[in-house]
Short mmCIF file of C-alpha atoms in Angstrom, two decimals:
data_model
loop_
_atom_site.label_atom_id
_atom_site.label_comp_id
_atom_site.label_asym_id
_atom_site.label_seq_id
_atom_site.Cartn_x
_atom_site.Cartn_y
_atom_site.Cartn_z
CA UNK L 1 -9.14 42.80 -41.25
CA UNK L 2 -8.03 39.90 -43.12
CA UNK L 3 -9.69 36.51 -43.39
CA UNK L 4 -12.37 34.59 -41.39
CA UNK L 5 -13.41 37.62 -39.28
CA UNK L 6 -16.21 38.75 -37.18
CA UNK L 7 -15.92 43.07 -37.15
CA UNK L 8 -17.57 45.71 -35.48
CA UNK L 9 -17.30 48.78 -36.95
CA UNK L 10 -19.57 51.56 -35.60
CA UNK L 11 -22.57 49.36 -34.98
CA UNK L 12 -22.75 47.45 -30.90
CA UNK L 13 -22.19 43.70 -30.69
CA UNK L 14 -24.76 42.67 -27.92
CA UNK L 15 -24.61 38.93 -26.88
CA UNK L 16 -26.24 37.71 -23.98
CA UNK L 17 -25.75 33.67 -24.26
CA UNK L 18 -26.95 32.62 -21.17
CA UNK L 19 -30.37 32.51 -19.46
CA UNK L 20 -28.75 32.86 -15.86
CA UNK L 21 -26.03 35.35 -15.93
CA UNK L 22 -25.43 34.63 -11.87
CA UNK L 23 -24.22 30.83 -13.37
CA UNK L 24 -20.47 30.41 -12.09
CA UNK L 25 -17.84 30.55 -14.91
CA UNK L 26 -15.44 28.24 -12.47
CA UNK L 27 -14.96 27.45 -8.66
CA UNK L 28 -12.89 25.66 -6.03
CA UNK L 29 -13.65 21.99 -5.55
CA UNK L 30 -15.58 21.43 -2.85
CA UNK L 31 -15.11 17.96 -2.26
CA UNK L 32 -14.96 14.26 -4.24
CA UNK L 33 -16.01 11.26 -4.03
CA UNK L 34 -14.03 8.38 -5.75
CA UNK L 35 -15.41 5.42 -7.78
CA UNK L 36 -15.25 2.69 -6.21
CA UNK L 37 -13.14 0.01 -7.50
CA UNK L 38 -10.70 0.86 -10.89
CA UNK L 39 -11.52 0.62 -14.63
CA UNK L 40 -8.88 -0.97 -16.68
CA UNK L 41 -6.39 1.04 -18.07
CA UNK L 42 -7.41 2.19 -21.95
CA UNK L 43 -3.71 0.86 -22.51
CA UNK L 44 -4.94 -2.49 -22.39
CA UNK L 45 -5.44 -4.80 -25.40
CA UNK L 46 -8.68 -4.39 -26.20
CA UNK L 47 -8.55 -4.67 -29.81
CA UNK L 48 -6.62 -8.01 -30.45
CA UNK L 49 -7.72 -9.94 -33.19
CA UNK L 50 -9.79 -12.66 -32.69
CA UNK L 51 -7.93 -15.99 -32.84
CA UNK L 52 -9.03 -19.05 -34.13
CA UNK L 53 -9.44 -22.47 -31.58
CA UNK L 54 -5.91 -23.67 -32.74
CA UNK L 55 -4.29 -19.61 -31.61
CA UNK L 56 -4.38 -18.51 -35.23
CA UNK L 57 -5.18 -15.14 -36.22
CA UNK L 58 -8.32 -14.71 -38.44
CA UNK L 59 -10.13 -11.67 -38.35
CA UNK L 60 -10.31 -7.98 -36.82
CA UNK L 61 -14.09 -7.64 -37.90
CA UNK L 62 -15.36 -10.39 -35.13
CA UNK L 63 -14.92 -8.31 -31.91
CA UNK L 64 -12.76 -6.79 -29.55
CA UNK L 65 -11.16 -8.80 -26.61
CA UNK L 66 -8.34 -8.30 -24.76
CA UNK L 67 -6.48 -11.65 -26.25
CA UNK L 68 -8.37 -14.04 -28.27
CA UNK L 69 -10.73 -17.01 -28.31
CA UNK L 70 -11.12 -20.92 -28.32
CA UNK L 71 -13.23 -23.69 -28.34
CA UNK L 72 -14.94 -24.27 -25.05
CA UNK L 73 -14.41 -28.07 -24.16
CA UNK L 74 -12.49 -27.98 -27.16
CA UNK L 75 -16.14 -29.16 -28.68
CA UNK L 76 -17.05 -28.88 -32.13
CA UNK L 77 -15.43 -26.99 -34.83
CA UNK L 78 -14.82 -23.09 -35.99
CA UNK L 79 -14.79 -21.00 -39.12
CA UNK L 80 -14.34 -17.78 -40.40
CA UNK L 81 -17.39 -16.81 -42.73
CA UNK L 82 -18.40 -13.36 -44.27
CA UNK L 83 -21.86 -12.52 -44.94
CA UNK L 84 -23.36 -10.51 -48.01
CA UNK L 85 -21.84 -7.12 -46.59
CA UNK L 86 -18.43 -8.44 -46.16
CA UNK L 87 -18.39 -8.56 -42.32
CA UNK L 88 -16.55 -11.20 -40.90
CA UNK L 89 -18.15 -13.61 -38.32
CA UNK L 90 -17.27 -16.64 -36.55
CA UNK L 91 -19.35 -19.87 -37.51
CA UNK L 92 -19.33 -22.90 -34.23
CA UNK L 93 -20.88 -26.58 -35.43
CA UNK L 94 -22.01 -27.51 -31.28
CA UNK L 95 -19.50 -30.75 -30.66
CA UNK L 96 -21.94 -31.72 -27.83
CA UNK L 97 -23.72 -30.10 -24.95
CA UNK L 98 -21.83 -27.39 -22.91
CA UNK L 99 -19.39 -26.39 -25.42
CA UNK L 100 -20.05 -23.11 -26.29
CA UNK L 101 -17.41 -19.72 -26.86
CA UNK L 102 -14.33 -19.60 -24.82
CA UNK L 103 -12.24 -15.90 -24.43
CA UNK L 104 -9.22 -15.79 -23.08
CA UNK L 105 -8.15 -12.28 -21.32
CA UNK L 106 -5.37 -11.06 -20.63
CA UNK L 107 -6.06 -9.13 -17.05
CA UNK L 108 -2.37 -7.55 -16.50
CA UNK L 109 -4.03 -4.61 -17.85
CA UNK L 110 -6.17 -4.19 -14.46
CA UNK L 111 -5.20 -2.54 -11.30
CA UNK L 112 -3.44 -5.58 -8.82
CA UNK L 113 -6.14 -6.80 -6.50
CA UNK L 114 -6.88 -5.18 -3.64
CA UNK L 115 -9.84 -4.14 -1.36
CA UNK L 116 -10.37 -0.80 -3.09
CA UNK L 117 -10.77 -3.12 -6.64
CA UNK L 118 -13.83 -4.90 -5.24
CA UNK L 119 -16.35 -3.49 -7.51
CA UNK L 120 -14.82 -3.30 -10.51
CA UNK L 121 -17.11 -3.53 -13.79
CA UNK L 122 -17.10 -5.18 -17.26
CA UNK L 123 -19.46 -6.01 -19.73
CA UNK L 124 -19.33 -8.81 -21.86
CA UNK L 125 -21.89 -8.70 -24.98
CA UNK L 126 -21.76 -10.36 -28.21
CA UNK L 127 -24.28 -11.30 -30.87
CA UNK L 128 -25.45 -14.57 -31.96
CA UNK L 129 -27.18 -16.47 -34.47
CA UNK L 130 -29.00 -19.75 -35.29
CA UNK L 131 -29.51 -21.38 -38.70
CA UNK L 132 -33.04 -22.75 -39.88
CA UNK L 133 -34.55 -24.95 -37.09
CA UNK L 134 -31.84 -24.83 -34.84
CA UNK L 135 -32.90 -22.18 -32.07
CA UNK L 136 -34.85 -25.00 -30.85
CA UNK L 137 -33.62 -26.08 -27.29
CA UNK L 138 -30.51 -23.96 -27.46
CA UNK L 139 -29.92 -22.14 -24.49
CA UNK L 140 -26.66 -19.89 -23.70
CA UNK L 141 -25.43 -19.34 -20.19
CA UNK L 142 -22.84 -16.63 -19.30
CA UNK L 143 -19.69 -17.78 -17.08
CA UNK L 144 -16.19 -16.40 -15.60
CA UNK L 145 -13.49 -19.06 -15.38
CA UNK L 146 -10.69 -18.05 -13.07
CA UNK L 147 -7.11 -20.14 -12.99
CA UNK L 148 -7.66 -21.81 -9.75
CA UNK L 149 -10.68 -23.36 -10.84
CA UNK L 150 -13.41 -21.60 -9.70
CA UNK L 151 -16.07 -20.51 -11.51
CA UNK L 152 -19.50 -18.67 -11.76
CA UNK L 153 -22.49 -17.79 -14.05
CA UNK L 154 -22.85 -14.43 -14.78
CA UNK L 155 -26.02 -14.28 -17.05
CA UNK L 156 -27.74 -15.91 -19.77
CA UNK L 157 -28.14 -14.66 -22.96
CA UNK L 158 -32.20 -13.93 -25.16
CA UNK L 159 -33.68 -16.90 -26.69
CA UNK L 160 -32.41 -17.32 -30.12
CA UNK L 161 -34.42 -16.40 -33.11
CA UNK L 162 -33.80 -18.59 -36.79
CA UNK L 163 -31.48 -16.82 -38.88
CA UNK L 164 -31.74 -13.07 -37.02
CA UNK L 165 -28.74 -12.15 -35.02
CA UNK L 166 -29.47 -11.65 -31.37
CA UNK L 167 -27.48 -9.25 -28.48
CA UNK L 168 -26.40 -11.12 -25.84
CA UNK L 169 -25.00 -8.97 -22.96
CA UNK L 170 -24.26 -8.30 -18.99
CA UNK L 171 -22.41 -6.08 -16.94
CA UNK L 172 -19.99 -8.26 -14.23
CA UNK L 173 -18.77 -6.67 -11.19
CA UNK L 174 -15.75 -8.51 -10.29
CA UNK L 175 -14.23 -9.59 -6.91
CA UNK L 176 -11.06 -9.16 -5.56
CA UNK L 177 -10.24 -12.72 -6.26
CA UNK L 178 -11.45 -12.47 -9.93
CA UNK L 179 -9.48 -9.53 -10.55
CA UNK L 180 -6.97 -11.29 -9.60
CA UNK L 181 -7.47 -14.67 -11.31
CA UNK L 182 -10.18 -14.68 -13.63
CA UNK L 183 -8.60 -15.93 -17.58
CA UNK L 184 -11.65 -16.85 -19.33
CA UNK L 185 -15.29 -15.63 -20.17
CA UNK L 186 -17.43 -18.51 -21.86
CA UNK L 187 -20.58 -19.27 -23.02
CA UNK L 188 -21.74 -22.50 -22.00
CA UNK L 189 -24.91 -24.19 -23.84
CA UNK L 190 -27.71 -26.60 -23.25
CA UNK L 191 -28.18 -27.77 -27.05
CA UNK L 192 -27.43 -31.14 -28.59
CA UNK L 193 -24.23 -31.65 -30.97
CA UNK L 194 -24.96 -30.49 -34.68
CA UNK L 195 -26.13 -26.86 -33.89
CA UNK L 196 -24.76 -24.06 -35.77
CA UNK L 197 -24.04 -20.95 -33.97
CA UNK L 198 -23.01 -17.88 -35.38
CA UNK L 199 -21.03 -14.87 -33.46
CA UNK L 200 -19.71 -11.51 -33.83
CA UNK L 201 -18.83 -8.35 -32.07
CA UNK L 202 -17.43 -9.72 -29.45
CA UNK L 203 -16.74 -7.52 -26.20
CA UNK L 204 -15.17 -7.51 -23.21
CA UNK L 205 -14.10 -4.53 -21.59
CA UNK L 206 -14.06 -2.23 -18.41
CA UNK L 207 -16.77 -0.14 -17.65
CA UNK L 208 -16.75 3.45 -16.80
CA UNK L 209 -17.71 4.15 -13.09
CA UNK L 210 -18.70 7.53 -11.37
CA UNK L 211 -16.48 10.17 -10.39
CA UNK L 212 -18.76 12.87 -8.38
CA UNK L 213 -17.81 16.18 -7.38
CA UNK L 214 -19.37 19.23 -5.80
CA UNK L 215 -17.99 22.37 -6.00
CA UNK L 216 -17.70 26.18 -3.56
CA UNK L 217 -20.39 27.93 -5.51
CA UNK L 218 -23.96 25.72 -4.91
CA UNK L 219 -25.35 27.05 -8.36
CA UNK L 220 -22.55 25.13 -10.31
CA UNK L 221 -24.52 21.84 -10.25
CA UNK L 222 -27.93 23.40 -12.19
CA UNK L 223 -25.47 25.39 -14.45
CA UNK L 224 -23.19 23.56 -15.48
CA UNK L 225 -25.37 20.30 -16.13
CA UNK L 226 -28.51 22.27 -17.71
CA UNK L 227 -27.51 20.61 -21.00
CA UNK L 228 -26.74 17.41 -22.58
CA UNK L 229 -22.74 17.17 -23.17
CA UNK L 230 -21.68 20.27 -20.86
CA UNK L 231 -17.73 19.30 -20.54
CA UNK L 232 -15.91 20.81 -17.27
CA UNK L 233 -12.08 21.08 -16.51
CA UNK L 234 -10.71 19.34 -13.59
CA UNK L 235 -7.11 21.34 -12.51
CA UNK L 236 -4.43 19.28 -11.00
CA UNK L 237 -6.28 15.95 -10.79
CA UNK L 238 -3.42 14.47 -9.01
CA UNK L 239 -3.27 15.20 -5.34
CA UNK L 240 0.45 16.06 -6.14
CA UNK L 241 -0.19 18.64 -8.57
CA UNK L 242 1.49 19.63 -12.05
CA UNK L 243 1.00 21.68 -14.78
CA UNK L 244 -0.26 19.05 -16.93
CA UNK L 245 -2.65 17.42 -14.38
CA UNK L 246 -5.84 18.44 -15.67
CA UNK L 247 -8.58 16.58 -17.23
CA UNK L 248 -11.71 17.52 -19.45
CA UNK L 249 -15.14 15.31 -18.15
CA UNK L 250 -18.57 15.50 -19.40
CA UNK L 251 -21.22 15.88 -17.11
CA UNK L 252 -23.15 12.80 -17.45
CA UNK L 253 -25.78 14.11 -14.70
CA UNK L 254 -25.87 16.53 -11.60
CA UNK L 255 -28.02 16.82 -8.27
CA UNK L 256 -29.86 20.24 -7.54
CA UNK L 257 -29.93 19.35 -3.97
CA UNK L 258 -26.92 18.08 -3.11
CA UNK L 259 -25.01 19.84 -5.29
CA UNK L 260 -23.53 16.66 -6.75
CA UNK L 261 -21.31 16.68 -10.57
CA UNK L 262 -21.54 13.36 -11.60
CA UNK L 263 -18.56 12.77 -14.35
CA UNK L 264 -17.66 9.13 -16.25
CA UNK L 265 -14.07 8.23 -14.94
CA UNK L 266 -12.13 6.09 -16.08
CA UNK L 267 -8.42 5.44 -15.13
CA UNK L 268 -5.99 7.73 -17.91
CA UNK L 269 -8.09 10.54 -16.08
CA UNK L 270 -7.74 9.31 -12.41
CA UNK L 271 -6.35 10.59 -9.47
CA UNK L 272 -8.20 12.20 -6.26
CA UNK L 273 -8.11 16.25 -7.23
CA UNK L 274 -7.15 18.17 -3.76
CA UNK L 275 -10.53 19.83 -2.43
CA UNK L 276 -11.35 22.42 0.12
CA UNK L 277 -11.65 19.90 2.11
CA UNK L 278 -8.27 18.98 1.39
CA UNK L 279 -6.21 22.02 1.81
CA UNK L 280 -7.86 25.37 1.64
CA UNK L 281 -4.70 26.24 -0.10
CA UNK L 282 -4.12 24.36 -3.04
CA UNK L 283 -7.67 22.92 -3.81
CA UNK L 284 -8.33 22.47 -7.72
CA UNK L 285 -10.10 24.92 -9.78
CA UNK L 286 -13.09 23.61 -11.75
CA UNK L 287 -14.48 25.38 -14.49
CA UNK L 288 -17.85 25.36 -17.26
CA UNK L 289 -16.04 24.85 -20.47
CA UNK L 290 -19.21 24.70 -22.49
CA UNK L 291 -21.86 27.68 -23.58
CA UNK L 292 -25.17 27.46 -25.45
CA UNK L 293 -23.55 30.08 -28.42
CA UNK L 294 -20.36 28.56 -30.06
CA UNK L 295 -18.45 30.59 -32.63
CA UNK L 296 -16.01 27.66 -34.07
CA UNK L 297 -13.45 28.44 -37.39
CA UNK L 298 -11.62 26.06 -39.31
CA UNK L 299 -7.96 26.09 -39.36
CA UNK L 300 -5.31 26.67 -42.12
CA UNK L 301 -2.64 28.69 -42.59
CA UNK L 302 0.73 28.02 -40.85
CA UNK L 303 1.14 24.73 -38.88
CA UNK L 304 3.19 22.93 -36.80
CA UNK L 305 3.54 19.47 -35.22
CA UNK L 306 1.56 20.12 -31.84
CA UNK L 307 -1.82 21.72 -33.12
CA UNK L 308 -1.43 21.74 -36.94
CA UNK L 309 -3.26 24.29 -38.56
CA UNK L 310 -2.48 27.85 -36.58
CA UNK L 311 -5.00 30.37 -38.22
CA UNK L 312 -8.71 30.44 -37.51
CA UNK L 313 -11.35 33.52 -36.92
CA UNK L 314 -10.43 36.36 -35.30
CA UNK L 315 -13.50 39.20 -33.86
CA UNK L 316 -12.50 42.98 -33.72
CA UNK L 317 -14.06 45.87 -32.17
CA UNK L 318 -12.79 48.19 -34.65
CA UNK L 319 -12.23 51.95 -34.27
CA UNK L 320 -15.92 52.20 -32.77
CA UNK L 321 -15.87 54.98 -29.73
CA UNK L 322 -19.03 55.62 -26.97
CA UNK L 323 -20.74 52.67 -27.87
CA UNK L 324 -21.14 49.49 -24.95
CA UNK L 325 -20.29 46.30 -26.02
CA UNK L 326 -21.68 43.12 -25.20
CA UNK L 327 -20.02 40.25 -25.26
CA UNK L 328 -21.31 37.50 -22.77
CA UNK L 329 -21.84 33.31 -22.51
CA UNK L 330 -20.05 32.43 -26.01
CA UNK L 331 -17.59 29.49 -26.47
CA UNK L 332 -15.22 30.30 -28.87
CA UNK L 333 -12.65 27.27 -30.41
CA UNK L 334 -10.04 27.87 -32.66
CA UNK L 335 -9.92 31.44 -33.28
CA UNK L 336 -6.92 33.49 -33.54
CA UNK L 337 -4.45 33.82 -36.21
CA UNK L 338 -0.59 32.90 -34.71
CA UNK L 339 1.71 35.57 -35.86
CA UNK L 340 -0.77 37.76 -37.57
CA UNK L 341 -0.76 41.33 -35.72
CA UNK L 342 -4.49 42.20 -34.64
CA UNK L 343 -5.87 38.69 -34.73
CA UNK L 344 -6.82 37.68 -31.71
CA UNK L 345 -10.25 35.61 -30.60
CA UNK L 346 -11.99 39.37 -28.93
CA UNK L 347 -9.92 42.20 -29.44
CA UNK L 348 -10.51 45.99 -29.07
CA UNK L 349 -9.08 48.15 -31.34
CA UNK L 350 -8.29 51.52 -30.61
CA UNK L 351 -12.20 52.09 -29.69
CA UNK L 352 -11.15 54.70 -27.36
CA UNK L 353 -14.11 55.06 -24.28
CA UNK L 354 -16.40 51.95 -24.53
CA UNK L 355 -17.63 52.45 -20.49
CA UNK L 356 -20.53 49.74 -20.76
CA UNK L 357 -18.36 47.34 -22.81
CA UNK L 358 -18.64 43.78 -21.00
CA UNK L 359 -16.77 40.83 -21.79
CA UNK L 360 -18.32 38.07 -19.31
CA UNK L 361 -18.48 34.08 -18.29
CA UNK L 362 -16.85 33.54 -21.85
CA UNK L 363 -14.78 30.21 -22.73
CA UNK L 364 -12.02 30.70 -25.39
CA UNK L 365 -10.73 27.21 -26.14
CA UNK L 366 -8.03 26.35 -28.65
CA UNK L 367 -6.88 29.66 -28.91
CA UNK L 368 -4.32 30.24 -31.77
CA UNK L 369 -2.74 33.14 -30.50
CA UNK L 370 -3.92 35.32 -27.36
CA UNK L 371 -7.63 35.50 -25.82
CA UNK L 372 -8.87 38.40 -24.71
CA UNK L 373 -6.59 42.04 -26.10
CA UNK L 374 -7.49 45.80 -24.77
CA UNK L 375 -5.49 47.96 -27.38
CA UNK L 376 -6.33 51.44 -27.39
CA UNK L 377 -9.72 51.13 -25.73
CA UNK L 378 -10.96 51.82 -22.46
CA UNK L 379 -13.75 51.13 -19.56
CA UNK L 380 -13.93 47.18 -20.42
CA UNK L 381 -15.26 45.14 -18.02
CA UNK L 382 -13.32 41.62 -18.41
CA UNK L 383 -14.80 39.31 -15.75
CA UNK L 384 -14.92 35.56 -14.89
CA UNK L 385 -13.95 34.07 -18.38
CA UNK L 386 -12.33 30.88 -18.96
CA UNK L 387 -9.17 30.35 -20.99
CA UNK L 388 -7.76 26.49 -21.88
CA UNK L 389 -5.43 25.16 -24.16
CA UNK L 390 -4.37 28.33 -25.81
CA UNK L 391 -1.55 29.88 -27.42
CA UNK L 392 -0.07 33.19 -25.97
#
């Protein structure tokens, strides 16, 4: 039977992985409901280097903006330090009052304005430090800067403690307007000239909003979200279809009585799925890609440049007559052995009259070569089981 192998030979295979064998292996999409407003793309920036007040590059280990930074006011002076780990951090002697941290973004990378934008989300965090004596009357305010002008406080940051670094963050919903303007987030302080503040891990980025869905079958929503880090497939999240339209969310929570799927979205997997609601004819298939038993095998063998690695485990019924099978809520990833006769992620092999045999509400994921292969064997019940990104 070769390598990496579960067999059954003679003996019954009986497992029952789920407490609720009426849960729904997949279903039509009921309906959606869009986030409101657009994250920005993950293409964007976001992990320029931080640049020094003058527009010279100085250190990755600072933060992660989409351009770089200067000197607010153009107040007081910058350095590059490292502390006793290594990490690099940026070091500000206060000029005078109100100068503070200035970040300039580069905002191409967000949807153009428009009325369906209004609502969009960032955060902006960063950590902070003052030296011995000097948290005394410092006080940091959060503000957006747009290129007209205008501008507006967004949040203050924690009172400063002597020589412990302290978070500083706040999630911005944007306007239209700021979408379409905004260049700068500062900090701003009340603190007299002299001050030494310390930064790092500097942030700005979009925030994910939520995508929710419901779905034909009402039990989906207790199923499918009964555990932390359940993942679902979307099919054909563009209303104009395609084989490659898909998209794997995590649940992030559901609701029993409405029947709600709430799923993080974020842009790379956007679209509006068609629904039932949609077109009873070409609504998107949603289905449970995760199971409370999970066989997983590592790969080796042959490769090539798509998946790499193209063997992994294999399970045979082998040459075992009259005797049921069970085989029933298991997630199996990366079995199958491509090009290998007989390996295959649940095969029956020439078992002759299994009547009993079930092989239900199963996920076979990363399949190497086939999913589910009959040979030789009869009276198998093969019923609602999922099949995604496989080979064969």
């Amino acid at each position: 039977v070769g390598k990496k192998a579960i067999v059954v030979a003679g003996g019954r295979l009986d497992i029952q992985g789920l407490e609720d064998d009426t849960c729904p292996a997949w279903a039509k999409l009921q309906s959606t409901v869009p986030p409101s407003g657009t994250a920005a793309s993950t293409d964007c920036p976001l992990d320029h280097d931080i640049t020094q007040g003058d527009g010279s590059f100085a250190s990755v280990d600072i933060g992660s903006t989409p351009s770089g930074f200067g000197q607010h006011h153009s107040s007081g002076t910058f350095e590059v330090d490292k502390d006793e780990d290594g990490n690099k951090y940026l070091t500000q002697v206060v000029g005078w009052k109100g100068s503070g941290l200035r970040i300039f973004l580069d905002m191409t990378c967000a949807d153009p304005a428009s009325a369906s934008n209004n609502g969009g989300k960032y955060r902006f965090s960063f950590r902070y430090r003052t030296h011995e004596g000097g948290s005394n009357g410092v006080a940091i305010w959060l503000q957006l800067q747009r290129t007209d002008g205008g501008r507006r406080n967004v949040g203050r940051c924690p009172a400063p403690i002597d020589n412990e670094w302290v978070t500083c963050t706040t999630i911005i919903t944007l306007t239209d307007v700021e979408t379409e303007l905004l260049s700068q987030v500062a900090t701003t302080m009340e603190t007299k000239s002299g001050k030494t503040i310390d930064y790092d891990d500097v942030v700005f980025e979009a925030v994910a909003r939520s995508h929710k869905l419901t779905v034909a079958d009402p039990k989906a929503a207790a199923c499918w979200g009964s555990r932390p880090n359940d993942e679902i497939l979307i099919t054909n999240i563009e209303s104009s279809g395609g084989w490659a339209d898909q998209a794997v969310k995590t649940v992030q929570s559901v609701d029993d009585f409405t029947g709600e799927i709430d799923v993080g979205q974020t842009k790379t997997v956007g679209g509006n799925p068609t629904s039932l609601e949609d077109d009873i004819h070409m609504a998107s298939e949603v289905a449970w890609l995760s199971r409370p038993i999970v066989f997983e095998a590592e790969g080796d063998g042959p490769s090539n440049t798509i998946k790499g690695a193209l063997h992994g485990g294999h399970l045979i019924i082998y040459h075992t007559p009259n005797v049921a099978q069970r085989i029933e809520g298991v997630e199996i990833h990366n079995f199958g052995q491509q090009g290998e006769l007989g390996r295959y992620p649940i095969h029956f092999h020439m078992s002759g009259n299994v009547a009993g045999s079930t092989v239900r509400k199963n996920v076979i994921r990363e399949s190497n070569q086939r999913c589910v292969v009959i040979h030789g064997s009869h009276e198998v019940l093969v019923e609602d089981n999922v099949a995604f990104d496989s080979y064969g």
